[in-house]
Amino acid sequence: MILPGATLGLLGGGQLGRMFTVAARTMGYEVIVLDPDVSSPAASFATEHICASYDDGASLARLASECAAVTTEFENIPASSLLTIAEHIPVRPSATAISIAQDRIIEKQTLRNIGLDTVDYHVIQNESDLERVIENIPFPAILKTATLGYDGKGQVVISNSSDLKPAFQQLGAKPCVLEQRIDLACEISVVLARSVCGHIETFSVAENSHKNGILDISIVPARVKPEVSSKAEKMARILAEKLDYCGVLAVEFFVDKNNKIMINEMAPRPHNSGHYTLDACLTDQFQQQVRTLCGFRPGKSDLTAPVVMVNILGDAWQKGTPPWDELLKNPGVFLHLYGKKEPRPGRKMGHFCCVGKEIEALVDQAETLKKVISLEKN
Ligand code: ADP
Ligand code: MG
């Protein structure tokens, strides 16, 4: 067990790292964050910010010598950096688990090997692969780069076979997966925490809607049949167990019109669709990350009340600073801002949660407040 007072290392200092840092410091740990961004959102809460790249040998050596354990807030940390640190101190989740999530080809293959459903897909390494599969693709489809995609970036929708080559070129002719585009009934996600000894706590299933490939709203509990929720939860548990996973794991699912559940992707870290846990669960996802990193059992994950989470993107600043008072005057609304200076369109600046009793009323309230903060001039 790593006890409060110890120093924890964090690779990546964005908003997920910031919320991890708050949780860790609240529990009495010190945090050293490594992030090349001088204005890293996590840095203002951290004990120390090492401003360097993720493969800087001297910085990795410092983390390895000054920290009791290291975790990460995003999956694109070079595997070699994680392995270097892991020679000295625990890295949770492991480099192996993180590297699976770094590459959609490996990720889908891993899921299939475990026996978990994914959408139908083809691996596209080069143009001749495109020619080989062209006969067998049900359109519409989506071409996704195998690595470095997020928030819908690195993806192109393909309506017919003549779109394929230009799309592959547009994505840089890099390895891709070509997926069937599902006619979705809804998207859901499960966030869980698993300890090094194998104890698992799953959070309530979230129902997620996306706009332009970016998460817009999460509704919890998800408005799906109980069988759908329990199947998703079971699939997420199986994945965590088969990977002998330690830490917080998020699993995104597609649900089609026949209630078939497929895993879309996994994230080896807390997840945007788990932000509701900060305001509506006994333990939140960042506390779980601290607990599992330090060798403890995850805390109880019970949902304390129905909740709707809304992302606040930089677009909300188009007419000036959003009128935060419109949110804060509601006693059941909780605002979280990530301390980012530049509100660029599509950039995640913060989120708010509407917590209450009745889910449909909360959805209405969330939609109304969303309009108020993005359209009103301050
Ligand atoms: P990212 O890594 O950017 O989150 P995802 O693969 O999760 O990439 O895609 C982002 C969103 O795009 C999904 O949440 C979903 O709304 C939509 N999408 C992606 N793939 C498919 C698909 N095969 N069928 C239908 N919608 C999809
Ligand atoms: Mg996704």
Short mmCIF file of C-alpha atoms and ligand atoms in Angstrom, two decimals:
data_model
loop_
_atom_site.label_atom_id
_atom_site.label_comp_id
_atom_site.label_asym_id
_atom_site.label_seq_id
_atom_site.Cartn_x
_atom_site.Cartn_y
_atom_site.Cartn_z
CA MET A 1 0.00 0.00 0.00
CA ILE A 2 1.17 3.49 -0.82
CA LEU A 3 0.07 5.73 2.03
CA PRO A 4 -0.90 9.42 2.08
CA GLY A 5 2.21 11.57 2.29
CA ALA A 6 3.77 9.66 -0.61
CA THR A 7 4.33 11.30 -4.00
CA LEU A 8 2.39 10.11 -7.04
CA GLY A 9 3.50 10.71 -10.61
CA LEU A 10 1.12 11.71 -13.37
CA LEU A 11 1.84 11.56 -17.09
CA GLY A 12 -0.33 14.16 -18.80
CA GLY A 13 -1.73 17.25 -17.14
CA GLY A 14 -5.02 18.05 -18.93
CA GLN A 15 -8.43 18.17 -17.26
CA LEU A 16 -8.43 14.48 -16.37
CA GLY A 17 -5.04 14.92 -14.73
CA ARG A 18 -6.29 18.02 -12.95
CA MET A 19 -9.20 16.15 -11.39
CA PHE A 20 -6.90 13.25 -10.45
CA THR A 21 -4.51 15.74 -8.83
CA VAL A 22 -7.31 17.35 -6.81
CA ALA A 23 -8.44 13.93 -5.59
CA ALA A 24 -4.91 12.83 -4.71
CA ARG A 25 -4.01 16.03 -2.88
CA THR A 26 -7.31 15.98 -1.01
CA MET A 27 -6.36 12.52 0.25
CA GLY A 28 -2.95 13.77 1.39
CA TYR A 29 -0.68 12.69 -1.47
CA GLU A 30 1.83 14.86 -3.30
CA VAL A 31 1.62 14.87 -7.10
CA ILE A 32 4.32 15.49 -9.70
CA VAL A 33 2.85 16.05 -13.16
CA LEU A 34 4.84 15.64 -16.36
CA ASP A 35 3.34 17.61 -19.24
CA PRO A 36 5.00 19.62 -22.04
CA ASP A 37 2.28 22.30 -21.85
CA VAL A 38 3.40 25.30 -19.76
CA SER A 39 -0.24 26.04 -18.91
CA SER A 40 -1.19 22.46 -18.02
CA PRO A 41 -4.59 22.44 -16.23
CA ALA A 42 -3.29 19.93 -13.66
CA ALA A 43 -0.17 21.92 -12.81
CA SER A 44 -1.98 24.51 -10.68
CA PHE A 45 -3.03 21.81 -8.21
CA ALA A 46 0.12 19.70 -8.41
CA THR A 47 3.00 19.79 -5.95
CA GLU A 48 5.32 20.15 -8.92
CA HIS A 49 5.07 20.43 -12.70
CA ILE A 50 7.86 19.03 -14.82
CA CYS A 51 7.40 20.80 -18.12
CA ALA A 52 9.04 18.41 -20.60
CA SER A 53 8.15 15.93 -23.30
CA TYR A 54 6.88 12.44 -22.44
CA ASP A 55 10.06 10.83 -23.71
CA ASP A 56 12.52 13.09 -21.93
CA GLY A 57 14.89 10.65 -20.21
CA ALA A 58 15.94 12.92 -17.34
CA SER A 59 12.29 13.74 -16.49
CA LEU A 60 11.26 10.09 -16.57
CA ALA A 61 14.20 9.26 -14.31
CA ARG A 62 13.08 11.94 -11.86
CA LEU A 63 9.56 10.53 -11.75
CA ALA A 64 10.96 7.05 -11.18
CA SER A 65 13.16 8.19 -8.31
CA GLU A 66 10.82 10.70 -6.60
CA CYS A 67 7.44 8.97 -6.95
CA ALA A 68 6.01 5.88 -5.29
CA ALA A 69 3.88 5.03 -8.36
CA VAL A 70 2.87 6.57 -11.67
CA THR A 71 -0.40 6.80 -13.57
CA THR A 72 -1.51 8.50 -16.73
CA GLU A 73 -4.38 10.65 -17.91
CA PHE A 74 -4.17 9.80 -21.59
CA GLU A 75 -3.30 6.79 -23.66
CA ASN A 76 -0.84 8.31 -26.09
CA ILE A 77 2.12 8.31 -23.74
CA PRO A 78 4.91 6.39 -25.51
CA ALA A 79 4.95 2.78 -24.30
CA SER A 80 8.74 3.02 -23.97
CA SER A 81 8.34 5.81 -21.37
CA LEU A 82 5.92 3.70 -19.34
CA LEU A 83 8.25 0.70 -19.52
CA THR A 84 11.24 2.80 -18.42
CA ILE A 85 9.39 3.97 -15.31
CA ALA A 86 7.96 0.49 -14.65
CA GLU A 87 11.50 -0.85 -14.19
CA HIS A 88 11.60 1.09 -10.90
CA ILE A 89 8.07 1.72 -9.57
CA PRO A 90 4.49 0.53 -10.27
CA VAL A 91 2.86 2.00 -13.37
CA ARG A 92 -0.93 1.56 -13.23
CA PRO A 93 -2.55 0.81 -15.61
CA SER A 94 0.28 -1.20 -17.14
CA ALA A 95 2.12 -0.31 -20.31
CA THR A 96 0.53 -3.37 -21.90
CA ALA A 97 -3.03 -2.26 -21.14
CA ILE A 98 -2.30 1.27 -22.33
CA SER A 99 -0.67 0.13 -25.54
CA ILE A 100 -3.78 -1.89 -26.44
CA ALA A 101 -5.88 1.26 -26.24
CA GLN A 102 -3.35 3.20 -28.31
CA ASP A 103 -4.06 1.27 -31.46
CA ARG A 104 -7.56 0.53 -32.77
CA ILE A 105 -6.27 -2.51 -34.69
CA ILE A 106 -4.76 -4.13 -31.59
CA GLU A 107 -7.71 -3.00 -29.46
CA LYS A 108 -10.34 -4.60 -31.70
CA GLN A 109 -8.27 -7.76 -32.13
CA THR A 110 -7.87 -8.03 -28.34
CA LEU A 111 -11.60 -7.62 -27.79
CA ARG A 112 -12.40 -10.27 -30.41
CA ASN A 113 -9.83 -12.65 -28.92
CA ILE A 114 -11.51 -12.30 -25.54
CA GLY A 115 -14.86 -13.04 -27.20
CA LEU A 116 -16.36 -9.57 -26.82
CA ASP A 117 -18.43 -8.17 -29.69
CA THR A 118 -17.22 -5.20 -31.73
CA VAL A 119 -18.56 -3.71 -34.95
CA ASP A 120 -17.52 -5.53 -38.12
CA TYR A 121 -14.28 -4.06 -39.39
CA HIS A 122 -11.40 -4.49 -41.80
CA VAL A 123 -7.76 -3.65 -41.14
CA ILE A 124 -6.41 -1.26 -43.78
CA GLN A 125 -2.62 -0.98 -43.85
CA ASN A 126 -2.24 0.24 -47.43
CA GLU A 127 -4.10 0.93 -50.68
CA SER A 128 -4.05 -2.69 -51.78
CA ASP A 129 -5.99 -3.59 -48.60
CA LEU A 130 -8.66 -1.14 -49.75
CA GLU A 131 -8.97 -2.92 -53.08
CA ARG A 132 -9.13 -6.28 -51.35
CA VAL A 133 -12.02 -5.35 -49.04
CA ILE A 134 -13.99 -3.08 -51.33
CA GLU A 135 -16.43 -5.84 -52.33
CA ASN A 136 -17.29 -6.73 -48.74
CA ILE A 137 -18.09 -3.37 -47.22
CA PRO A 138 -21.61 -2.50 -46.22
CA PHE A 139 -21.91 1.26 -46.76
CA PRO A 140 -22.03 3.65 -45.04
CA ALA A 141 -18.77 2.91 -43.26
CA ILE A 142 -16.24 4.86 -41.19
CA LEU A 143 -12.51 4.91 -41.80
CA LYS A 144 -10.53 5.61 -38.60
CA THR A 145 -6.79 6.01 -38.12
CA ALA A 146 -5.45 3.20 -35.94
CA THR A 147 -3.60 5.62 -33.66
CA LEU A 148 -3.92 9.13 -32.21
CA GLY A 149 -7.62 9.70 -32.91
CA TYR A 150 -9.80 11.40 -30.29
CA ASP A 151 -13.04 13.40 -30.13
CA GLY A 152 -13.97 12.20 -33.62
CA LYS A 153 -10.64 13.37 -35.11
CA GLY A 154 -8.89 11.02 -37.53
CA GLN A 155 -12.21 9.67 -38.87
CA VAL A 156 -14.00 9.97 -42.19
CA VAL A 157 -17.49 8.70 -43.06
CA ILE A 158 -17.52 6.71 -46.29
CA SER A 159 -20.76 6.64 -48.28
CA ASN A 160 -19.62 4.61 -51.28
CA SER A 161 -16.57 2.85 -52.68
CA SER A 162 -15.32 5.91 -54.60
CA ASP A 163 -14.86 7.77 -51.27
CA LEU A 164 -12.44 5.19 -49.96
CA LYS A 165 -9.10 6.06 -51.55
CA PRO A 166 -9.45 9.84 -51.10
CA ALA A 167 -10.39 9.27 -47.45
CA PHE A 168 -7.37 7.03 -46.88
CA GLN A 169 -5.12 9.69 -48.44
CA GLN A 170 -6.80 12.43 -46.38
CA LEU A 171 -5.96 10.47 -43.21
CA GLY A 172 -2.32 10.34 -44.26
CA ALA A 173 -2.33 6.83 -45.80
CA LYS A 174 -1.58 5.47 -42.31
CA PRO A 175 -2.86 2.16 -40.89
CA CYS A 176 -6.62 2.38 -40.32
CA VAL A 177 -9.67 0.37 -39.41
CA LEU A 178 -12.65 0.49 -41.71
CA GLU A 179 -15.80 -0.05 -39.66
CA GLN A 180 -19.37 -0.61 -40.50
CA ARG A 181 -21.32 2.51 -39.54
CA ILE A 182 -23.97 1.33 -37.12
CA ASP A 183 -27.51 2.67 -37.09
CA LEU A 184 -27.33 3.41 -33.39
CA ALA A 185 -30.19 3.13 -30.93
CA CYS A 186 -27.88 4.74 -28.38
CA GLU A 187 -24.36 4.83 -27.01
CA ILE A 188 -23.55 3.85 -23.45
CA SER A 189 -20.41 3.55 -21.37
CA VAL A 190 -19.21 1.79 -18.27
CA VAL A 191 -16.44 3.13 -16.06
CA LEU A 192 -14.98 0.73 -13.53
CA ALA A 193 -12.09 0.54 -11.13
CA ARG A 194 -10.11 -2.62 -10.46
CA SER A 195 -7.57 -3.02 -7.69
CA VAL A 196 -4.27 -4.80 -8.00
CA CYS A 197 -5.89 -7.67 -6.04
CA GLY A 198 -8.80 -7.90 -8.49
CA HIS A 199 -11.60 -6.12 -6.61
CA ILE A 200 -13.91 -4.37 -9.07
CA GLU A 201 -16.42 -1.54 -8.58
CA THR A 202 -18.44 -0.50 -11.63
CA PHE A 203 -20.19 2.86 -11.86
CA SER A 204 -23.75 3.13 -13.17
CA VAL A 205 -24.09 2.90 -16.93
CA ALA A 206 -24.09 6.27 -18.70
CA GLU A 207 -26.11 7.04 -21.82
CA ASN A 208 -24.03 9.30 -24.03
CA SER A 209 -24.87 11.56 -26.93
CA HIS A 210 -22.18 13.04 -29.12
CA LYS A 211 -22.08 16.11 -31.35
CA ASN A 212 -19.47 16.29 -34.10
CA GLY A 213 -17.76 13.24 -32.59
CA ILE A 214 -17.39 14.94 -29.18
CA LEU A 215 -19.32 13.87 -26.09
CA ASP A 216 -22.14 16.34 -25.49
CA ILE A 217 -24.33 14.90 -22.73
CA SER A 218 -24.26 11.89 -20.39
CA ILE A 219 -27.48 10.74 -18.76
CA VAL A 220 -27.25 8.48 -15.72
CA PRO A 221 -28.74 5.99 -15.19
CA ALA A 222 -28.90 5.19 -18.91
CA ARG A 223 -32.45 4.89 -20.25
CA VAL A 224 -31.95 1.39 -21.59
CA LYS A 225 -33.44 -1.99 -20.69
CA PRO A 226 -31.93 -3.50 -17.52
CA GLU A 227 -30.61 -6.41 -19.65
CA VAL A 228 -28.66 -3.95 -21.79
CA SER A 229 -27.08 -2.25 -18.76
CA SER A 230 -26.19 -5.49 -17.08
CA LYS A 231 -24.72 -6.96 -20.28
CA ALA A 232 -22.54 -3.87 -20.78
CA GLU A 233 -21.39 -4.01 -17.17
CA LYS A 234 -20.58 -7.69 -17.53
CA MET A 235 -18.60 -7.12 -20.74
CA ALA A 236 -16.57 -4.35 -19.09
CA ARG A 237 -15.79 -6.61 -16.13
CA ILE A 238 -14.71 -9.46 -18.39
CA LEU A 239 -12.38 -7.09 -20.25
CA ALA A 240 -10.83 -5.80 -17.00
CA GLU A 241 -10.35 -9.32 -15.71
CA LYS A 242 -8.90 -10.75 -18.91
CA LEU A 243 -6.40 -7.87 -19.09
CA ASP A 244 -5.63 -8.26 -15.36
CA TYR A 245 -6.25 -4.55 -15.39
CA CYS A 246 -5.34 -2.26 -12.50
CA GLY A 247 -6.79 1.25 -12.39
CA VAL A 248 -9.79 3.00 -13.87
CA LEU A 249 -11.07 1.62 -17.15
CA ALA A 250 -13.76 3.13 -19.38
CA VAL A 251 -15.56 1.10 -22.02
CA GLU A 252 -17.68 2.73 -24.73
CA PHE A 253 -20.49 0.70 -26.30
CA PHE A 254 -22.74 0.95 -29.32
CA VAL A 255 -26.30 -0.33 -28.93
CA ASP A 256 -28.08 -1.03 -32.21
CA LYS A 257 -31.83 -1.06 -32.93
CA ASN A 258 -32.02 -4.76 -32.00
CA ASN A 259 -30.41 -4.07 -28.62
CA LYS A 260 -27.20 -5.74 -29.76
CA ILE A 261 -24.30 -4.41 -27.70
CA MET A 262 -20.86 -3.94 -29.22
CA ILE A 263 -17.74 -2.45 -27.68
CA ASN A 264 -16.68 0.67 -29.57
CA GLU A 265 -13.45 1.39 -27.73
CA MET A 266 -11.78 1.41 -24.33
CA ALA A 267 -9.92 4.12 -22.46
CA PRO A 268 -7.29 3.13 -19.87
CA ARG A 269 -8.14 6.05 -17.58
CA PRO A 270 -11.03 8.08 -16.17
CA HIS A 271 -13.43 9.15 -18.91
CA ASN A 272 -15.46 12.18 -19.85
CA SER A 273 -18.65 10.10 -19.50
CA GLY A 274 -17.62 9.40 -15.88
CA HIS A 275 -17.48 13.04 -14.80
CA TYR A 276 -20.94 12.67 -13.30
CA THR A 277 -19.34 10.54 -10.58
CA LEU A 278 -17.85 13.74 -9.08
CA ASP A 279 -21.30 14.96 -8.09
CA ALA A 280 -23.51 11.89 -7.89
CA CYS A 281 -21.53 8.91 -6.55
CA LEU A 282 -20.16 7.84 -3.18
CA THR A 283 -16.65 7.66 -4.68
CA ASP A 284 -15.73 9.48 -7.89
CA GLN A 285 -13.65 8.11 -10.76
CA PHE A 286 -10.57 10.15 -9.81
CA GLN A 287 -10.65 8.96 -6.21
CA GLN A 288 -10.85 5.44 -7.67
CA GLN A 289 -7.75 6.18 -9.74
CA VAL A 290 -5.88 7.28 -6.61
CA ARG A 291 -7.10 4.31 -4.57
CA THR A 292 -6.24 1.69 -7.20
CA LEU A 293 -2.88 3.33 -7.97
CA CYS A 294 -1.99 3.16 -4.29
CA GLY A 295 -2.96 -0.49 -3.88
CA PHE A 296 -6.29 0.02 -2.13
CA ARG A 297 -9.67 -1.43 -2.97
CA PRO A 298 -11.91 0.85 -5.02
CA GLY A 299 -14.44 2.79 -2.93
CA LYS A 300 -18.16 2.08 -3.17
CA SER A 301 -19.44 3.39 -6.47
CA ASP A 302 -23.18 3.72 -5.72
CA LEU A 303 -25.08 6.40 -7.58
CA THR A 304 -26.53 8.79 -5.02
CA ALA A 305 -29.01 10.49 -7.39
CA PRO A 306 -29.95 10.66 -11.08
CA VAL A 307 -27.68 13.04 -12.94
CA VAL A 308 -27.12 14.64 -16.35
CA MET A 309 -23.64 15.86 -17.30
CA VAL A 310 -23.13 18.47 -20.03
CA ASN A 311 -19.77 19.29 -21.60
CA ILE A 312 -18.87 22.96 -21.95
CA LEU A 313 -16.83 23.53 -25.12
CA GLY A 314 -14.92 26.63 -26.18
CA ASP A 315 -17.79 27.42 -28.56
CA ALA A 316 -19.73 28.75 -25.55
CA TRP A 317 -17.38 31.78 -25.44
CA GLN A 318 -18.36 33.04 -28.90
CA LYS A 319 -20.19 36.01 -27.42
CA GLY A 320 -18.01 36.46 -24.35
CA THR A 321 -17.69 34.66 -21.03
CA PRO A 322 -20.76 32.46 -20.47
CA PRO A 323 -23.14 33.65 -17.70
CA TRP A 324 -22.05 31.22 -14.98
CA ASP A 325 -24.55 32.74 -12.56
CA GLU A 326 -27.33 31.14 -14.62
CA LEU A 327 -25.88 27.75 -13.68
CA LEU A 328 -24.83 28.50 -10.12
CA LYS A 329 -28.14 29.98 -9.04
CA ASN A 330 -29.58 26.46 -9.25
CA PRO A 331 -28.85 24.50 -6.06
CA GLY A 332 -28.77 21.16 -7.92
CA VAL A 333 -26.34 22.28 -10.63
CA PHE A 334 -22.59 21.80 -10.18
CA LEU A 335 -20.02 23.63 -12.31
CA HIS A 336 -16.51 22.38 -13.09
CA LEU A 337 -14.09 24.52 -15.11
CA TYR A 338 -10.69 23.26 -16.12
CA GLY A 339 -8.69 26.50 -15.91
CA LYS A 340 -7.92 26.64 -19.65
CA LYS A 341 -7.15 30.14 -20.86
CA GLU A 342 -8.03 29.84 -24.55
CA PRO A 343 -11.63 28.87 -25.37
CA ARG A 344 -11.14 27.41 -28.85
CA PRO A 345 -14.17 25.87 -30.61
CA GLY A 346 -14.42 22.15 -29.83
CA ARG A 347 -12.03 22.47 -26.86
CA LYS A 348 -13.27 20.95 -23.60
CA MET A 349 -13.31 23.86 -21.14
CA GLY A 350 -15.45 22.38 -18.39
CA HIS A 351 -18.70 20.60 -17.64
CA PHE A 352 -21.73 20.90 -15.42
CA CYS A 353 -23.95 18.35 -13.75
CA CYS A 354 -27.67 18.61 -13.03
CA VAL A 355 -28.43 16.38 -10.05
CA GLY A 356 -31.98 15.68 -8.92
CA LYS A 357 -34.74 13.13 -8.65
CA GLU A 358 -36.32 12.59 -12.03
CA ILE A 359 -34.19 11.91 -15.08
CA GLU A 360 -36.46 13.44 -17.76
CA ALA A 361 -36.75 16.68 -15.78
CA LEU A 362 -32.96 16.77 -15.46
CA VAL A 363 -32.53 16.25 -19.20
CA ASP A 364 -34.88 19.21 -19.82
CA GLN A 365 -33.03 21.35 -17.30
CA ALA A 366 -29.67 20.43 -18.86
CA GLU A 367 -30.89 21.31 -22.38
CA THR A 368 -32.27 24.65 -21.18
CA LEU A 369 -29.09 25.59 -19.29
CA LYS A 370 -26.95 24.55 -22.22
CA LYS A 371 -28.76 27.05 -24.41
CA VAL A 372 -28.56 29.74 -21.75
CA ILE A 373 -24.80 29.52 -21.33
CA SER A 374 -23.93 29.23 -24.99
CA LEU A 375 -26.29 31.78 -26.49
CA GLU A 376 -26.64 34.56 -23.95
CA LYS A 377 -24.26 37.45 -24.14
CA ASN A 378 -22.74 38.27 -20.79
P1 ADP B 1 -12.96 8.80 -30.51
O1 ADP B 1 -11.68 8.10 -30.21
O2 ADP B 1 -12.79 10.06 -31.26
O3 ADP B 1 -13.87 8.90 -29.32
P2 ADP B 1 -14.94 6.90 -31.52
O4 ADP B 1 -14.59 5.71 -32.32
O5 ADP B 1 -15.44 6.69 -30.17
O6 ADP B 1 -13.65 7.83 -31.56
O7 ADP B 1 -15.97 7.76 -32.37
C1 ADP B 1 -16.55 8.96 -31.90
C2 ADP B 1 -18.06 8.92 -32.11
O8 ADP B 1 -18.39 8.78 -33.49
C3 ADP B 1 -18.73 7.74 -31.44
O9 ADP B 1 -18.96 7.97 -30.06
C4 ADP B 1 -20.01 7.63 -32.27
O10 ADP B 1 -20.95 8.64 -31.90
C5 ADP B 1 -19.52 7.92 -33.66
N1 ADP B 1 -19.12 6.65 -34.32
C6 ADP B 1 -17.86 6.16 -34.36
N2 ADP B 1 -17.83 4.96 -34.99
C7 ADP B 1 -19.09 4.66 -35.33
C8 ADP B 1 -19.72 3.55 -36.00
N3 ADP B 1 -19.01 2.52 -36.43
N4 ADP B 1 -21.07 3.59 -36.17
C9 ADP B 1 -21.78 4.65 -35.74
N5 ADP B 1 -21.26 5.72 -35.12
C10 ADP B 1 -19.94 5.75 -34.89
MG MG B 2 -14.90 7.42 -28.33
#
